[in-house]
Coordinates of C-alpha atoms and ligand atoms in Angstrom, one line a residue:
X1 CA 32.2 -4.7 -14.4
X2 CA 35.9 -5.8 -16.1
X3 CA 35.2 -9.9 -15.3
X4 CA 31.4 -9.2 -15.6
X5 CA 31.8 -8.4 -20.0
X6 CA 34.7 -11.2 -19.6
X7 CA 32.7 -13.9 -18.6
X8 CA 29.8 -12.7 -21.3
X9 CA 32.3 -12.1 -24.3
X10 CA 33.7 -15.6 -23.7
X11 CA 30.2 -17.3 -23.6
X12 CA 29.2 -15.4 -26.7
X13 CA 32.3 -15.6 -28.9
X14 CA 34.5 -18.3 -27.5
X15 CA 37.9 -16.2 -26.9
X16 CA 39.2 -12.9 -25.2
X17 CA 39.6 -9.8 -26.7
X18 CA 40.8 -6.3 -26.2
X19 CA 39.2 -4.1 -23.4
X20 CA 39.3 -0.1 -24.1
X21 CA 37.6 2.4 -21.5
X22 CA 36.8 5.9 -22.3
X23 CA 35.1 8.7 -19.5
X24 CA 31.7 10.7 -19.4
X25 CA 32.5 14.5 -18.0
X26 CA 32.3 16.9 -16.0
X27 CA 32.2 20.7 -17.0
X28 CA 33.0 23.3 -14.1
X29 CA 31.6 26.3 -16.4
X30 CA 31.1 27.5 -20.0
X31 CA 27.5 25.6 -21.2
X32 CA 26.6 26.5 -24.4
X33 CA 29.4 27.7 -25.8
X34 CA 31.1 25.0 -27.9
X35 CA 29.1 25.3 -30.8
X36 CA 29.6 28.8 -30.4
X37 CA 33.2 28.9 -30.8
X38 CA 33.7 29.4 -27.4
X39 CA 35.1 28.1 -24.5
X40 CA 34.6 25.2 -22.7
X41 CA 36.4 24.0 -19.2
X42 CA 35.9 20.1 -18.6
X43 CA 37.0 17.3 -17.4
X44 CA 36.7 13.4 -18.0
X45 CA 35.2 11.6 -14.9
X46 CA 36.1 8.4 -13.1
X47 CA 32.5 7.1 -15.0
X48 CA 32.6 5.6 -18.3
X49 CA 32.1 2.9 -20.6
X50 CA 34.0 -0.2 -20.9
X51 CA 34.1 -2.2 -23.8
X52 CA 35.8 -6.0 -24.9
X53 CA 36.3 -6.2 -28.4
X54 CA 38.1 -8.4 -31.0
X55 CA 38.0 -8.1 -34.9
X56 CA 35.6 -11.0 -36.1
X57 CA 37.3 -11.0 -40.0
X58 CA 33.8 -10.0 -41.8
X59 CA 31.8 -7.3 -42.4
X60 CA 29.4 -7.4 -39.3
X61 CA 29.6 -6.3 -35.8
X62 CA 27.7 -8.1 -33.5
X63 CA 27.1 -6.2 -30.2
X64 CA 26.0 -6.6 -26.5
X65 CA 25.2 -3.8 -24.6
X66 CA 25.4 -5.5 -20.8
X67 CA 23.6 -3.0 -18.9
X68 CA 20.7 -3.9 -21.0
X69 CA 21.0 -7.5 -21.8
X70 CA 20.5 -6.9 -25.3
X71 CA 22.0 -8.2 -28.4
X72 CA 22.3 -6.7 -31.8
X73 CA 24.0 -7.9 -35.3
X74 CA 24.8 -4.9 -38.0
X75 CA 26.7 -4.4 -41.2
X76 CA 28.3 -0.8 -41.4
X77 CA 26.9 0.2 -45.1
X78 CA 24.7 3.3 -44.8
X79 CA 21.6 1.4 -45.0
X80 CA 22.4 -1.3 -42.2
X81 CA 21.6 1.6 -39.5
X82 CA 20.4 -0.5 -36.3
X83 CA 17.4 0.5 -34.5
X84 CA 18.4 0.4 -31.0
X85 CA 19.3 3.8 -29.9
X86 CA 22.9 2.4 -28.4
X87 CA 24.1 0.3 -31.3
X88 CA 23.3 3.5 -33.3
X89 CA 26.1 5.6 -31.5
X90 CA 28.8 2.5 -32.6
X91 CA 27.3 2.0 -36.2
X92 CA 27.4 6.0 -36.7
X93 CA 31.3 5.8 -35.4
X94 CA 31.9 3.0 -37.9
X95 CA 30.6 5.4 -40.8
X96 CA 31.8 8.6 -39.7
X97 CA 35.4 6.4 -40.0
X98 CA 34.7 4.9 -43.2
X99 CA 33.2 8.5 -44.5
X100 CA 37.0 9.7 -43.9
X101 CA 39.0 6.8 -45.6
X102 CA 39.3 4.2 -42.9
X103 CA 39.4 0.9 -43.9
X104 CA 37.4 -1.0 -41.0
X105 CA 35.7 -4.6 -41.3
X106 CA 33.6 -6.7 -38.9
X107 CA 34.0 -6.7 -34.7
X108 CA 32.6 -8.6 -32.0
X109 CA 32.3 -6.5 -28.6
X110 CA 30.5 -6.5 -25.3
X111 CA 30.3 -3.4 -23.4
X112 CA 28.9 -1.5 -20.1
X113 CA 29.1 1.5 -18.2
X114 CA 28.3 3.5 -14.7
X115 CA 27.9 6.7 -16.4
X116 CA 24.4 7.2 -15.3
X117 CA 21.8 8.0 -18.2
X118 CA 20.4 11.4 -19.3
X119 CA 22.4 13.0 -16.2
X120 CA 23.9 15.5 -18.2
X121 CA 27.6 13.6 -18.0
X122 CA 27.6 12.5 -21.6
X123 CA 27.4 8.8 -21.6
X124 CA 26.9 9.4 -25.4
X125 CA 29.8 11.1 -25.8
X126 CA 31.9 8.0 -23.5
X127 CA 30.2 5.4 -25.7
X128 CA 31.3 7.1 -28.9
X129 CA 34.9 8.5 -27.7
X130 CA 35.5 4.0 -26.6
X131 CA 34.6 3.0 -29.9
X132 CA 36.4 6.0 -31.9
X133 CA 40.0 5.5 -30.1
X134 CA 39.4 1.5 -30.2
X135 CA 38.4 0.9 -33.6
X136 CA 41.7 3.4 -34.6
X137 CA 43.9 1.4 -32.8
X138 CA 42.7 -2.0 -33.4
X139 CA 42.6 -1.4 -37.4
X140 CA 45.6 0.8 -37.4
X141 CA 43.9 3.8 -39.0
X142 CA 46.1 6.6 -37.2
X143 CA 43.7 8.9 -36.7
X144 CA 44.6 11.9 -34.8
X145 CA 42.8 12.6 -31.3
X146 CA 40.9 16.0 -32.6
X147 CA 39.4 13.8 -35.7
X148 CA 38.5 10.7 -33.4
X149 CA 36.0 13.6 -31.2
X150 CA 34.8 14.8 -34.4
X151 CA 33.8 11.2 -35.5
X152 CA 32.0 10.7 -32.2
X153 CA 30.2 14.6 -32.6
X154 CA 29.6 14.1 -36.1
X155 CA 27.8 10.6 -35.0
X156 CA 25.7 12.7 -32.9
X157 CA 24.6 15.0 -35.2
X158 CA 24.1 12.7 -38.7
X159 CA 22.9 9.2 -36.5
X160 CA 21.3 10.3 -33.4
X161 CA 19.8 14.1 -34.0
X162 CA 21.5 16.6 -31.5
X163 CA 23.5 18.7 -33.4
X164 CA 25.9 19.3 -30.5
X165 CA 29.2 20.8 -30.0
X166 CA 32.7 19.3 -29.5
X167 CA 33.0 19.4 -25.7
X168 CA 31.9 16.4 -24.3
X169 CA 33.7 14.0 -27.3
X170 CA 36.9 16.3 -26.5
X171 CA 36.7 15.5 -22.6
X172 CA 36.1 12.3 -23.5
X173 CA 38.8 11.5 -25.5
X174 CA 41.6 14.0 -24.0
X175 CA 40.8 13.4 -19.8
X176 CA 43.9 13.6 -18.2
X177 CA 44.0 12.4 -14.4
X178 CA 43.4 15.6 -11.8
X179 CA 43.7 17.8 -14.5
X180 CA 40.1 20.0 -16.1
X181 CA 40.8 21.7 -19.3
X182 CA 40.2 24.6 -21.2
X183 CA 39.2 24.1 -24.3
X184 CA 39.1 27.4 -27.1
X185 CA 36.1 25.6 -29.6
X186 CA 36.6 28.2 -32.7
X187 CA 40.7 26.9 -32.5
X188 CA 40.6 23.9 -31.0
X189 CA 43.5 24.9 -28.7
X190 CA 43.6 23.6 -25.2
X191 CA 45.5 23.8 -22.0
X192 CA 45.3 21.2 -18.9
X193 CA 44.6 23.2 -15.2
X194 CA 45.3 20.7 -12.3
X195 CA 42.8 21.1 -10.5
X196 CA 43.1 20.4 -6.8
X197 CA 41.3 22.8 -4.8
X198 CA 42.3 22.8 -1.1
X199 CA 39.4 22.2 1.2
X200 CA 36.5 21.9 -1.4
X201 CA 35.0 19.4 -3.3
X202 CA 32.9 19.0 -6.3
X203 CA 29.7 17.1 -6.1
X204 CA 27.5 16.4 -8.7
X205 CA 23.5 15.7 -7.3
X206 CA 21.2 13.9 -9.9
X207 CA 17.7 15.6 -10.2
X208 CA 16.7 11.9 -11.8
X209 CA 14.4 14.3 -14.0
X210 CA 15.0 13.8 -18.0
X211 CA 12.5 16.0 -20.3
X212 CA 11.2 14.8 -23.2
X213 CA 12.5 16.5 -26.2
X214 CA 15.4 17.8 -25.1
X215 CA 17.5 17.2 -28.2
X216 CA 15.0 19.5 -30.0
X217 CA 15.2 22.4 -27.4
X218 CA 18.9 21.8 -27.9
X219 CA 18.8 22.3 -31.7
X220 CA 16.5 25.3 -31.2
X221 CA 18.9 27.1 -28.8
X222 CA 21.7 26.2 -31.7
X223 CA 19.8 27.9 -34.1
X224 CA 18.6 31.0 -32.4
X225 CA 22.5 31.6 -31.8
X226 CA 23.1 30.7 -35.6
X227 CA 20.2 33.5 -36.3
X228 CA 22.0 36.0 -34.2
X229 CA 25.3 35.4 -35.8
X230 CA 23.8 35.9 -39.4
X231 CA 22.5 39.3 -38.1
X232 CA 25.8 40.3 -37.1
X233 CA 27.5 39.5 -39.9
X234 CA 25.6 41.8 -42.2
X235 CA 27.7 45.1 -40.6
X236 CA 30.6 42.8 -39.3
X237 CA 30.9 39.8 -41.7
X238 CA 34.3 39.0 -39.9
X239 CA 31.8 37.5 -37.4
X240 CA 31.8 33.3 -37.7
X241 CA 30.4 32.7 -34.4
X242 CA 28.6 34.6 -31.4
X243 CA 32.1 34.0 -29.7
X244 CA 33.8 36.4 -32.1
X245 CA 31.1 39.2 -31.0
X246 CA 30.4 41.4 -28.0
X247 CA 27.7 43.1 -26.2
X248 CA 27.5 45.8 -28.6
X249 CA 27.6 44.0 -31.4
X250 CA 24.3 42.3 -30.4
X251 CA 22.8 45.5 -29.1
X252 CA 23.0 46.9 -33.1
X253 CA 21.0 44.3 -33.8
X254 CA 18.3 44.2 -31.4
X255 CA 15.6 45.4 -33.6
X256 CA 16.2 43.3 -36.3
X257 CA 16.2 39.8 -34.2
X258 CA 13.5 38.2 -32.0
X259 CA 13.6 38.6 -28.3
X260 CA 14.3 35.4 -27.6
X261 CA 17.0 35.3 -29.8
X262 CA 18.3 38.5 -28.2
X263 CA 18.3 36.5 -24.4
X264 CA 19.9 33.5 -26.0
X265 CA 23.0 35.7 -27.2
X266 CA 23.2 37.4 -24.7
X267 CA 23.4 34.2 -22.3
X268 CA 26.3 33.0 -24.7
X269 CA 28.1 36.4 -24.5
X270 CA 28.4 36.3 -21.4
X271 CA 28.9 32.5 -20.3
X272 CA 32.0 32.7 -23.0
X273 CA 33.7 35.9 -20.7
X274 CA 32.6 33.9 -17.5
X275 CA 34.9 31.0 -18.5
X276 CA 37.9 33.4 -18.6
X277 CA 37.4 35.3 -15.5
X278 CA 37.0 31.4 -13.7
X279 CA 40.5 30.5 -15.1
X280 CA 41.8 33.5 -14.1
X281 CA 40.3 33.3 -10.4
X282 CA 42.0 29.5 -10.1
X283 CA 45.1 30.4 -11.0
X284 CA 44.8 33.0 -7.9
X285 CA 43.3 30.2 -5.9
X286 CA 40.5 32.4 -5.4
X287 CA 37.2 29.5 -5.5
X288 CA 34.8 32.5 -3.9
X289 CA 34.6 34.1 -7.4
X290 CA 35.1 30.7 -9.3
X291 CA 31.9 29.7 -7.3
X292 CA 29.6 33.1 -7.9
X293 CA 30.4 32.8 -11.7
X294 CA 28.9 29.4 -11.6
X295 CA 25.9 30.7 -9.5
X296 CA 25.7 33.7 -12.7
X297 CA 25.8 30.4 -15.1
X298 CA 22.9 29.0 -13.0
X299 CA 21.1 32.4 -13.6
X300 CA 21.9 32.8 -17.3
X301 CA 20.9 29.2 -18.1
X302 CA 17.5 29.6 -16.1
X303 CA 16.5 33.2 -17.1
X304 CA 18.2 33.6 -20.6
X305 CA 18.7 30.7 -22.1
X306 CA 15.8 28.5 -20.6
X307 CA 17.3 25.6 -20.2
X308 CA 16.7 24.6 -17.1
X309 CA 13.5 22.9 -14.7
X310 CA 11.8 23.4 -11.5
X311 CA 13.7 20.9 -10.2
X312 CA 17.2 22.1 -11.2
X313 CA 16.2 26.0 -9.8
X314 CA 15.5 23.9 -6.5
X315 CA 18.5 22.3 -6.0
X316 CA 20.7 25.7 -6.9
X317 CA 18.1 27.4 -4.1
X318 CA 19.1 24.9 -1.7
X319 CA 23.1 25.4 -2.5
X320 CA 22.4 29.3 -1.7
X321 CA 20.3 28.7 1.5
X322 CA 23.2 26.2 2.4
X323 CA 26.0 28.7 1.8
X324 CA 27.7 26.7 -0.9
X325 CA 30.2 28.5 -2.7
X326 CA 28.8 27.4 -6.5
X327 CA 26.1 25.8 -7.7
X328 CA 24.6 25.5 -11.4
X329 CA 22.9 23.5 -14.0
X330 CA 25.5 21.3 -15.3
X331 CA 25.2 20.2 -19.6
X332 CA 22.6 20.8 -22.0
X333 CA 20.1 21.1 -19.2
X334 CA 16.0 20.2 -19.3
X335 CA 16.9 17.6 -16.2
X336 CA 20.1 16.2 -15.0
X337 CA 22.7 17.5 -12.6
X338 CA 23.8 20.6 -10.9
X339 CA 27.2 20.9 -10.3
X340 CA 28.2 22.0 -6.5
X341 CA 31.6 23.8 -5.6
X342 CA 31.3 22.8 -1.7
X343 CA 33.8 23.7 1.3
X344 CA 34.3 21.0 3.3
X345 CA 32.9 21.5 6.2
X346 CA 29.5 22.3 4.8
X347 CA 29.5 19.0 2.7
X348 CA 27.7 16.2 4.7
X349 CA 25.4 19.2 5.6
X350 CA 24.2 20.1 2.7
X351 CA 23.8 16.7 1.3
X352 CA 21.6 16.1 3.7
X353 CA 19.0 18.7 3.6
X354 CA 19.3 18.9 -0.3
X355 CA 17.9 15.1 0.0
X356 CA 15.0 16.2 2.6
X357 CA 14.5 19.2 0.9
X358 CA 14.1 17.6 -2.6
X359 CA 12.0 14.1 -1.7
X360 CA 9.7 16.5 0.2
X361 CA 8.7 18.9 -2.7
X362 CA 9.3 15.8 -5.6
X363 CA 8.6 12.4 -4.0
X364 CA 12.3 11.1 -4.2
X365 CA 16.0 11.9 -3.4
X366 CA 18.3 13.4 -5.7
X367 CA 21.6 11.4 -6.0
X368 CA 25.1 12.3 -5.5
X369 CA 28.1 11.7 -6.9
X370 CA 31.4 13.0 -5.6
X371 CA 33.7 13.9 -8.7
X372 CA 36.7 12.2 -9.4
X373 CA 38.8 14.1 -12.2
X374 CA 40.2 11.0 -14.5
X375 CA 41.9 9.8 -17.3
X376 CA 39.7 10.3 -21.0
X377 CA 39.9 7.1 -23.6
X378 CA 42.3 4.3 -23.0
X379 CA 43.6 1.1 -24.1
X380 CA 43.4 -1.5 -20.6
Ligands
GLA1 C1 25.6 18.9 -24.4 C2 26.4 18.9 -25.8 C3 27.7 19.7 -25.7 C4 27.4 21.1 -25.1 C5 26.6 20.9 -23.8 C6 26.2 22.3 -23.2 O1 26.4 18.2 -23.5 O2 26.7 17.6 -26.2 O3 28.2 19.8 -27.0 O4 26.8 21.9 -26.0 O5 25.4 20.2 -24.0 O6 27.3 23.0 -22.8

């Protein structure tokens, strides 16, 4: 990929510049929770974006996307917004820098990446997080590594419509090698687990299945938990997010919310306590119970908070039936990945008959990708 953008960047601008990489993610449990102020536990992957870039000395960036073999010239005022969905995420990291003081000009850049699209491992996120923690370091800014994942979330929600949480921009820019983290949203504090687990792997298997308006079922479920919380708050106005409530809490309010909100808290309750108990069950080595918490996320996100597809319920039937020790949705959901805790032994087995099992019912193979726990944003 590395002398692939080389050879480009030279033809288009004449010289070298400055490669930076950055990492889509993983997330072993806790979906849904970020923007409730609650906890997340991810990790960067060995999948990202790589960009070249050099400072041009005007006002425009000219961009190539490689993957695509497309092209694309913008200024970064408010009104030069691109159209192409890609250069959006770079022009919305540009203004979400300028919006908080940083002086940035002009760049020239060519990039690419083997995160694979809409699989739930936050490309976005990699391609905001490279151009966040390059453009900081290339102009100087001194921008602090919380601030450069808000500029790559707050380009999410005010240049490309999913009014997500901070996870995936945190993973992003914070990966550290063999290491997942857990992540507190409401404090922002955070704590690195090595994560090793003796005679398991983690394998990620692609349902190649993206639904159409996801980013508005996404902004739906957000709201329904912002609805909930507003409930709350009228007996317990100490209450910011869903995260700072229990059970009990949302059971004094059942009459006065819709039913669906009701399901959507409660999935969000209890994903948030779920993330604990998993952190407490690694650090006893104990991946039986990490694993049936992540088949209880499965659940929670099919059942409660609806986020999941045919397809995804199939491949979490087929990690039961195959005796895998966890298996669940993993992201926002409507399509994507599940996320398999696997021993060993049962590995090559249940690859296999989770690729019969799914071309027979769907008409094509899910794919697989064995996770590698890496480093987050970098300069090469
Ligand atoms: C997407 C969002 C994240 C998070 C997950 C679900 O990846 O970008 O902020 O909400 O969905 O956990």
């Amino acid at each position: 990929m590395k002398s692939a953008i080389s050879e480009k960047f030279m033809t288009l601008f004449g010289h070298e510049g400055e490669f930076f990489a950055s990492a889509g993610r993983i997330n072993l449990i806790g979906e849904h929770t970020d923007y409730n102020g609650g906890y997340v536990f991810p990790g960067a992957i060995d999948r990202g974006m790589l960009a070249e870039i050099s400072l041009n000395g005007t006002e425009r960036v000219c961009a190539y996307a490689l993957d695509l073999d497309e092209y694309v010239e913008f200024g970064i005022e408010e009104s030069d917004i691109p159209e192409q969905g890609w250069a959006k995420y770079i022009f919305g990291v540009c203004r979400e820098i300028i919006k908080r003081g940083g002086r940035i000009g002009g760049f020239n850049t060519v990039f690419a990446g083997d995160v694979p699209l809409g699989a739930g491992m936050s490309s976005s996120a990699a391609l905001e997080s490279t151009f966040a923690f390059a453009l900081n370091e290339l102009f100087g800014l001194g921008i602090d590594r919380f601030e450069l994942a808000r500029i790559g979330q707050a380009t999410e929600h005010n240049y490309c419509g999913v009014n997500c949480g901070i996870m995936d921009q945190f993973a992003s820019i914070f990966g550290k090698k063999g290491n997942l983290m857990r992540l507190d949203c409401k404090t922002l504090e955070y704590k690195y687990y090595p994560f090793n687990p003796e005679g398991y792997s983690l394998v990620l298997l692609d349902s190649a299945v993206k639904h159409e308006l996801a980013s508005s079922a996404y902004n739906r479920r957000r709201e329904s938990c912002e609805n909930v919380v507003k409930a709350i708050r009228k007996r317990h106005p100490e209450v910011e997010f869903l995260r700072d409530a229990g059970m009990e809490w949302l059971d004094e309010v059942k009459d006065e919310i819709s039913e669906e909100d009701y399901k959507r808290a409660e999935y969000v309750i209890g994903e948030i306590r779920r993330v604990l108990e998993v952190c407490d069950a690694l650090e006893r080595g104990d991946y039986e119970t990490v694993g049936r918490k992540m088949y209880e996320t499965h659940y929670g996100m099919s059942r409660l908070y609806e986020v999941s597809c045919e397809e995804l319920d199939f491949l979490n039937e087929v990690a039961k039936k195959c005796g895998v020790t966890g298996s669940r949705i993993m992201g926002g959901g409507f399509g994507g990945c599940t996320i398999n805790l696997v021993r060993n032994e049962l590995h090559d087995g249940f690859i296999a008959e989770a690729k019969a099992s799914f071309a027979a019912k769907f008409g094509h193979e899910p794919k697989v990708y064995d996770v590698v726990i890496s480093d987050g944003a970098r300069r090469l």
